[in-house]
Amino acid sequence: QVQLVESGGGLVQPGGSLRLSCAASGFTLDYYVIGWFRQAPGKEREGVSCIRSSDGSTYSADSVKGRFTISRDNAKNTVYLQMNSLKPEDTAVYYCARSATRWLYRCGTEREYEYWGQGTQVTVSS
Protein backbone atom coordinates (compact mmCIF):
# COMPACT_ATOMS: atom_id res chain seq x y z
CA GLN A 1 0.00 0.00 0.00
CA VAL A 2 1.46 3.32 -1.09
CA GLN A 3 1.65 5.92 1.65
CA LEU A 4 3.22 9.35 1.96
CA VAL A 5 3.44 10.98 5.37
CA GLU A 6 4.59 14.58 5.76
CA SER A 7 6.00 16.01 8.94
CA GLY A 8 8.04 18.94 10.14
CA GLY A 9 5.61 21.78 9.70
CA GLY A 10 4.99 24.41 12.34
CA LEU A 11 5.09 28.06 13.24
CA VAL A 12 8.25 29.96 12.43
CA GLN A 13 9.22 33.63 12.35
CA PRO A 14 10.07 35.36 9.09
CA GLY A 15 13.64 34.58 8.13
CA GLY A 16 13.54 31.27 9.94
CA SER A 17 13.94 27.72 8.68
CA LEU A 18 12.04 24.47 8.68
CA ARG A 19 12.73 21.05 7.24
CA LEU A 20 9.80 19.07 5.98
CA SER A 21 9.97 15.31 5.62
CA CYS A 22 7.99 13.05 3.33
CA ALA A 23 8.26 9.44 4.46
CA ALA A 24 7.30 7.05 1.70
CA SER A 25 6.20 3.44 2.02
CA GLY A 26 4.86 0.82 -0.32
CA PHE A 27 7.21 1.77 -3.15
CA THR A 28 10.82 2.68 -3.81
CA LEU A 29 11.82 6.29 -4.37
CA ASP A 30 14.22 5.30 -7.14
CA TYR A 31 11.45 4.82 -9.65
CA TYR A 32 9.31 7.91 -9.30
CA VAL A 33 9.23 11.68 -9.15
CA ILE A 34 8.39 13.13 -5.74
CA GLY A 35 6.98 16.61 -5.67
CA TRP A 36 6.25 19.14 -2.96
CA PHE A 37 3.18 21.29 -3.42
CA ARG A 38 1.56 23.92 -1.24
CA GLN A 39 -1.82 25.49 -0.88
CA ALA A 40 -2.38 28.79 0.87
CA PRO A 41 -5.82 29.83 2.14
CA GLY A 42 -8.00 30.99 -0.73
CA LYS A 43 -5.43 30.06 -3.35
CA GLU A 44 -4.93 27.18 -5.73
CA ARG A 45 -2.40 24.52 -4.97
CA GLU A 46 0.97 25.20 -6.58
CA GLY A 47 4.09 23.20 -7.23
CA VAL A 48 7.10 24.06 -5.08
CA SER A 49 9.83 21.62 -5.94
CA CYS A 50 10.42 18.09 -7.15
CA ILE A 51 13.12 15.48 -7.38
CA ARG A 52 13.39 13.01 -10.18
CA SER A 53 14.92 10.02 -8.52
CA SER A 54 15.98 8.29 -11.73
CA ASP A 55 18.76 10.81 -12.24
CA GLY A 56 18.60 12.99 -9.13
CA SER A 57 17.44 16.05 -11.06
CA THR A 58 15.68 18.69 -9.01
CA TYR A 59 13.49 21.60 -10.01
CA SER A 60 12.01 24.44 -7.98
CA ALA A 61 9.53 27.21 -8.52
CA ASP A 62 11.02 30.65 -9.06
CA SER A 63 9.40 31.86 -5.83
CA VAL A 64 11.50 29.49 -3.73
CA LYS A 65 14.73 29.19 -5.72
CA GLY A 66 17.74 29.89 -3.58
CA ARG A 67 15.72 29.40 -0.39
CA PHE A 68 14.27 25.88 -0.58
CA THR A 69 16.23 22.71 -1.27
CA ILE A 70 14.78 19.30 -2.01
CA SER A 71 16.76 16.16 -1.25
CA ARG A 72 16.26 12.46 -0.66
CA ASP A 73 17.57 9.69 1.54
CA ASN A 74 17.05 6.44 -0.29
CA ALA A 75 18.01 4.38 2.74
CA LYS A 76 15.17 5.98 4.68
CA ASN A 77 12.87 6.20 1.65
CA THR A 78 12.31 9.82 2.60
CA VAL A 79 12.33 13.10 0.71
CA TYR A 80 13.09 16.37 2.46
CA LEU A 81 12.32 20.00 1.78
CA GLN A 82 14.72 22.34 3.54
CA MET A 83 13.14 25.76 3.71
CA ASN A 84 15.31 28.74 4.64
CA SER A 85 14.68 32.48 4.73
CA LEU A 86 10.99 31.84 5.13
CA LYS A 87 8.56 34.59 4.29
CA PRO A 88 4.94 35.15 5.38
CA GLU A 89 3.87 34.32 1.82
CA ASP A 90 5.28 30.80 2.30
CA THR A 91 2.45 30.12 4.74
CA ALA A 92 0.47 27.17 3.40
CA VAL A 93 -0.32 23.52 3.80
CA TYR A 94 2.54 21.61 2.19
CA TYR A 95 1.92 18.28 0.49
CA CYS A 96 4.23 15.71 -0.99
CA ALA A 97 3.09 13.55 -3.85
CA ARG A 98 4.33 10.68 -6.00
CA SER A 99 4.15 10.64 -9.74
CA ALA A 100 2.05 8.06 -11.55
CA THR A 101 4.91 7.31 -13.94
CA ARG A 102 8.65 7.03 -13.58
CA TRP A 103 9.50 10.13 -15.57
CA LEU A 104 8.01 13.58 -15.82
CA TYR A 105 9.12 16.57 -17.82
CA ARG A 106 10.61 18.70 -15.05
CA CYS A 107 7.99 18.48 -12.25
CA GLY A 108 5.05 17.75 -14.50
CA THR A 109 1.55 18.84 -13.51
CA GLU A 110 -0.62 17.97 -10.53
CA ARG A 111 -2.62 15.55 -12.64
CA GLU A 112 0.51 13.51 -13.20
CA TYR A 113 0.79 12.73 -9.49
CA GLU A 114 -1.08 9.69 -8.27
CA TYR A 115 -0.55 9.56 -4.52
CA TRP A 116 -0.66 12.41 -2.01
CA GLY A 117 0.14 12.84 1.63
CA GLN A 118 -2.19 14.42 4.15
CA GLY A 119 -0.27 17.69 4.29
CA THR A 120 1.57 19.60 6.98
CA GLN A 121 0.87 23.20 7.97
CA VAL A 122 3.63 25.79 7.69
CA THR A 123 2.92 29.20 9.20
CA VAL A 124 5.40 32.04 8.88
CA SER A 125 4.49 34.86 11.20
CA SER A 126 5.99 37.13 13.80
Coordinates of N, CA and C in Angstrom, one line a residue:
Q1 N 0.8 -1.2 0.0 CA 0.0 0.0 0.0 C 0.9 1.2 0.0
V2 N 0.7 2.1 -1.0 CA 1.5 3.3 -1.1 C 1.0 4.3 -0.1
Q3 N 2.0 4.9 0.7 CA 1.7 5.9 1.6 C 2.7 7.0 1.6
L4 N 2.3 8.2 1.8 CA 3.2 9.3 2.0 C 2.8 10.1 3.2
V5 N 3.7 10.3 4.1 CA 3.4 11.0 5.4 C 4.4 12.2 5.5
E6 N 3.8 13.4 5.6 CA 4.6 14.6 5.8 C 4.7 14.9 7.2
S7 N 5.8 15.5 7.6 CA 6.0 16.0 8.9 C 7.0 17.2 8.9
G8 N 7.1 17.9 10.0 CA 8.0 18.9 10.1 C 7.5 20.3 10.0
G9 N 6.2 20.5 9.8 CA 5.6 21.8 9.7 C 5.5 22.4 11.1
G10 N 5.1 23.7 11.1 CA 5.0 24.4 12.3 C 4.9 25.9 12.1
L11 N 5.1 26.6 13.2 CA 5.1 28.1 13.2 C 6.5 28.5 13.3
V12 N 6.9 29.4 12.4 CA 8.2 30.0 12.4 C 8.2 31.5 12.1
Q13 N 9.2 32.2 12.6 CA 9.2 33.6 12.4 C 9.8 33.9 11.0
P14 N 9.5 35.0 10.4 CA 10.1 35.4 9.1 C 11.6 35.3 9.2
G15 N 12.2 34.8 8.1 CA 13.6 34.6 8.1 C 14.1 33.3 8.7
G16 N 13.2 32.5 9.3 CA 13.5 31.3 9.9 C 13.6 30.1 9.0
S17 N 13.8 28.9 9.5 CA 13.9 27.7 8.7 C 13.1 26.6 9.2
L18 N 12.7 25.7 8.3 CA 12.0 24.5 8.7 C 12.5 23.4 7.7
R19 N 12.5 22.2 8.1 CA 12.7 21.0 7.2 C 11.5 20.1 7.3
L20 N 10.9 20.0 6.1 CA 9.8 19.1 6.0 C 10.3 17.7 5.5
S21 N 9.6 16.7 6.0 CA 10.0 15.3 5.6 C 8.8 14.7 5.0
C22 N 9.0 13.8 4.0 CA 8.0 13.1 3.3 C 8.5 11.6 3.4
A23 N 7.9 10.8 4.3 CA 8.3 9.4 4.5 C 7.4 8.6 3.6
A24 N 8.0 7.9 2.7 CA 7.3 7.0 1.7 C 7.3 5.6 2.1
S25 N 6.3 4.9 1.8 CA 6.2 3.4 2.0 C 5.4 2.8 0.9
G26 N 5.6 1.5 0.7 CA 4.9 0.8 -0.3 C 5.4 0.9 -1.7
F27 N 6.5 1.7 -1.9 CA 7.2 1.8 -3.1 C 8.6 2.3 -2.9
T28 N 9.4 2.2 -3.9 CA 10.8 2.7 -3.8 C 11.0 4.0 -4.5
L29 N 11.6 4.9 -3.8 CA 11.8 6.3 -4.4 C 12.5 6.3 -5.7
D30 N 13.4 5.3 -5.9 CA 14.2 5.3 -7.1 C 13.4 5.4 -8.4
Y31 N 12.2 5.0 -8.4 CA 11.5 4.8 -9.6 C 10.4 5.9 -9.9
Y32 N 10.4 6.9 -9.1 CA 9.3 7.9 -9.3 C 9.8 9.3 -9.1
V33 N 9.0 10.3 -9.5 CA 9.2 11.7 -9.1 C 8.4 12.0 -7.9
I34 N 9.1 12.7 -6.9 CA 8.4 13.1 -5.7 C 8.3 14.6 -5.8
G35 N 7.2 15.2 -5.6 CA 7.0 16.6 -5.7 C 6.5 17.1 -4.4
W36 N 6.8 18.4 -4.1 CA 6.3 19.1 -3.0 C 5.3 20.2 -3.6
F37 N 4.2 20.3 -3.0 CA 3.2 21.3 -3.4 C 2.7 22.0 -2.2
R38 N 2.1 23.2 -2.4 CA 1.6 23.9 -1.2 C 0.3 24.6 -1.6
Q39 N -0.6 24.8 -0.7 CA -1.8 25.5 -0.9 C -2.1 26.5 0.3
A40 N -2.1 27.7 -0.1 CA -2.4 28.8 0.9 C -3.9 29.0 0.9
P41 N -4.4 29.6 2.0 CA -5.8 29.8 2.1 C -6.3 30.7 1.0
G42 N -7.4 30.2 0.3 CA -8.0 31.0 -0.7 C -7.3 30.9 -2.0
K43 N -6.2 30.1 -2.1 CA -5.4 30.1 -3.4 C -5.4 28.6 -3.9
E44 N -5.1 28.5 -5.1 CA -4.9 27.2 -5.7 C -3.6 26.5 -5.3
R45 N -3.6 25.2 -5.3 CA -2.4 24.5 -5.0 C -1.3 24.8 -6.1
E46 N -0.1 24.9 -5.6 CA 1.0 25.2 -6.6 C 2.2 24.3 -6.3
G47 N 2.9 24.0 -7.4 CA 4.1 23.2 -7.2 C 5.2 24.0 -6.6
V48 N 6.0 23.4 -5.8 CA 7.1 24.1 -5.1 C 8.4 23.5 -5.6
S49 N 8.6 22.2 -5.5 CA 9.8 21.6 -5.9 C 9.6 20.1 -6.2
C50 N 10.5 19.5 -6.9 CA 10.4 18.1 -7.2 C 11.8 17.5 -7.3
I51 N 11.9 16.2 -7.2 CA 13.1 15.5 -7.4 C 12.8 14.3 -8.2
R52 N 13.6 14.1 -9.3 CA 13.4 13.0 -10.2 C 14.4 12.0 -9.8
S53 N 14.0 10.9 -9.1 CA 14.9 10.0 -8.5 C 15.7 9.2 -9.5
S54 N 15.2 9.1 -10.7 CA 16.0 8.3 -11.7 C 17.4 8.9 -12.0
D55 N 17.5 10.2 -12.0 CA 18.8 10.8 -12.2 C 19.1 11.9 -11.2
G56 N 18.3 12.0 -10.2 CA 18.6 13.0 -9.1 C 18.3 14.4 -9.5
S57 N 17.7 14.7 -10.7 CA 17.4 16.1 -11.1 C 16.4 16.7 -10.1
T58 N 16.6 18.0 -9.8 CA 15.7 18.7 -9.0 C 15.2 20.0 -9.7
Y59 N 14.0 20.4 -9.4 CA 13.5 21.6 -10.0 C 12.7 22.3 -8.9
S60 N 12.7 23.6 -9.0 CA 12.0 24.4 -8.0 C 11.3 25.6 -8.6
A61 N 10.2 26.0 -8.0 CA 9.5 27.2 -8.5 C 10.4 28.4 -8.3
D62 N 10.2 29.4 -9.2 CA 11.0 30.7 -9.1 C 10.9 31.3 -7.7
S63 N 9.7 31.2 -7.1 CA 9.4 31.9 -5.8 C 10.2 31.3 -4.7
V64 N 10.8 30.1 -4.8 CA 11.5 29.5 -3.7 C 13.0 29.2 -4.1
K65 N 13.3 29.5 -5.3 CA 14.7 29.2 -5.7 C 15.7 30.0 -4.8
G66 N 16.7 29.3 -4.4 CA 17.7 29.9 -3.6 C 17.4 29.8 -2.1
R67 N 16.2 29.5 -1.8 CA 15.7 29.4 -0.4 C 15.3 28.0 0.0
F68 N 14.7 27.2 -0.9 CA 14.3 25.9 -0.6 C 15.2 24.9 -1.3
T69 N 15.4 23.8 -0.7 CA 16.2 22.7 -1.3 C 15.5 21.4 -1.0
I70 N 15.4 20.6 -2.1 CA 14.8 19.3 -2.0 C 15.9 18.3 -2.1
S71 N 15.8 17.2 -1.3 CA 16.8 16.2 -1.3 C 16.1 14.8 -0.9
R72 N 16.8 13.8 -1.0 CA 16.3 12.5 -0.7 C 17.3 11.6 0.1
D73 N 16.8 10.7 0.9 CA 17.6 9.7 1.5 C 17.0 8.3 1.2
N74 N 17.6 7.7 0.2 CA 17.1 6.4 -0.3 C 17.0 5.4 0.8
A75 N 18.0 5.4 1.7 CA 18.0 4.4 2.7 C 16.8 4.5 3.7
K76 N 16.3 5.7 3.8 CA 15.2 6.0 4.7 C 13.9 6.1 3.9
N77 N 14.0 6.0 2.5 CA 12.9 6.2 1.7 C 12.1 7.5 2.0
T78 N 12.9 8.5 2.2 CA 12.3 9.8 2.6 C 12.8 11.0 1.7
V79 N 12.0 11.9 1.4 CA 12.3 13.1 0.7 C 12.2 14.3 1.7
Y80 N 13.1 15.2 1.6 CA 13.1 16.4 2.5 C 12.9 17.7 1.7
L81 N 12.4 18.6 2.3 CA 12.3 20.0 1.8 C 12.9 20.9 2.8
Q82 N 14.1 21.4 2.6 CA 14.7 22.3 3.5 C 14.3 23.7 3.1
M83 N 13.7 24.4 4.0 CA 13.1 25.8 3.7 C 13.9 26.8 4.6
N84 N 14.6 27.7 3.9 CA 15.3 28.7 4.6 C 14.8 30.1 4.2
S85 N 15.1 31.1 5.0 CA 14.7 32.5 4.7 C 13.2 32.5 4.5
L86 N 12.4 31.9 5.3 CA 11.0 31.8 5.1 C 10.3 33.2 5.2
K87 N 9.3 33.3 4.4 CA 8.6 34.6 4.3 C 7.1 34.3 4.7
P88 N 6.4 35.3 5.1 CA 4.9 35.1 5.4 C 4.2 34.5 4.2
E89 N 4.6 34.9 3.0 CA 3.9 34.3 1.8 C 4.2 32.8 1.6
D90 N 5.0 32.3 2.4 CA 5.3 30.8 2.3 C 4.3 30.0 3.1
T91 N 3.5 30.8 3.9 CA 2.4 30.1 4.7 C 1.5 29.3 3.9
A92 N 1.3 28.1 4.2 CA 0.5 27.2 3.4 C 0.5 25.8 4.0
V93 N -0.4 25.0 3.5 CA -0.3 23.5 3.8 C 0.6 22.9 2.7
Y94 N 1.6 22.2 3.1 CA 2.5 21.6 2.2 C 2.2 20.1 2.1
Y95 N 2.2 19.7 0.8 CA 1.9 18.3 0.5 C 3.1 17.7 -0.3
C96 N 3.3 16.4 -0.1 CA 4.2 15.7 -1.0 C 3.4 14.7 -1.8
A97 N 3.8 14.4 -3.0 CA 3.1 13.6 -3.9 C 4.0 12.7 -4.7
R98 N 3.5 11.6 -5.2 CA 4.3 10.7 -6.0 C 3.7 10.6 -7.4
S99 N 4.6 10.7 -8.4 CA 4.1 10.6 -9.7 C 3.5 9.3 -10.1
A100 N 2.7 9.3 -11.1 CA 2.0 8.1 -11.5 C 3.0 7.3 -12.4
T101 N 3.9 8.0 -13.1 CA 4.9 7.3 -13.9 C 6.3 7.6 -13.4
R102 N 7.3 6.9 -14.1 CA 8.6 7.0 -13.6 C 9.4 8.3 -14.0
W103 N 8.8 8.9 -15.0 CA 9.5 10.1 -15.6 C 8.5 11.2 -15.8
L104 N 8.8 12.4 -15.5 CA 8.0 13.6 -15.8 C 8.9 14.6 -16.5
Y105 N 8.3 15.4 -17.3 CA 9.1 16.6 -17.8 C 9.2 17.6 -16.7
R106 N 10.4 17.8 -16.2 CA 10.6 18.7 -15.1 C 9.7 18.2 -13.9
C107 N 8.8 19.0 -13.3 CA 8.0 18.5 -12.2 C 6.6 18.0 -12.7
G108 N 6.3 18.2 -14.0 CA 5.0 17.7 -14.5 C 3.9 18.6 -14.0
T109 N 2.7 18.1 -14.0 CA 1.6 18.8 -13.5 C 0.9 18.0 -12.4
E110 N 0.0 18.7 -11.6 CA -0.6 18.0 -10.5 C -1.3 16.7 -11.0
R111 N -1.9 16.7 -12.2 CA -2.6 15.5 -12.6 C -1.7 14.4 -12.9
E112 N -0.4 14.6 -13.0 CA 0.5 13.5 -13.2 C 1.0 12.9 -11.9
Y113 N 0.4 13.3 -10.8 CA 0.8 12.7 -9.5 C -0.4 11.9 -9.0
E114 N 0.0 10.7 -8.6 CA -1.1 9.7 -8.3 C -1.4 9.6 -6.8
Y115 N -0.4 9.7 -6.0 CA -0.5 9.6 -4.5 C -0.1 10.8 -3.8
W116 N -0.9 11.2 -2.8 CA -0.7 12.4 -2.0 C -0.6 12.1 -0.5
G117 N 0.2 12.9 0.2 CA 0.1 12.8 1.6 C -1.0 13.7 2.2
Q118 N -1.1 13.7 3.5 CA -2.2 14.4 4.1 C -1.9 15.9 4.3
G119 N -0.7 16.3 4.2 CA -0.3 17.7 4.3 C 0.2 18.0 5.7
T120 N 1.1 19.1 5.7 CA 1.6 19.6 7.0 C 1.5 21.1 6.9
Q121 N 1.1 21.8 8.0 CA 0.9 23.2 8.0 C 2.2 23.9 8.3
V122 N 2.5 24.9 7.5 CA 3.6 25.8 7.7 C 3.1 27.2 7.8
T123 N 3.4 27.8 9.0 CA 2.9 29.2 9.2 C 4.1 30.1 9.5
V124 N 4.3 31.1 8.7 CA 5.4 32.0 8.9 C 4.8 33.4 9.4
S125 N 5.1 33.7 10.6 CA 4.5 34.9 11.2 C 5.3 35.3 12.4
S126 N 5.3 36.6 12.6 CA 6.0 37.1 13.8 C 5.0 37.3 14.9

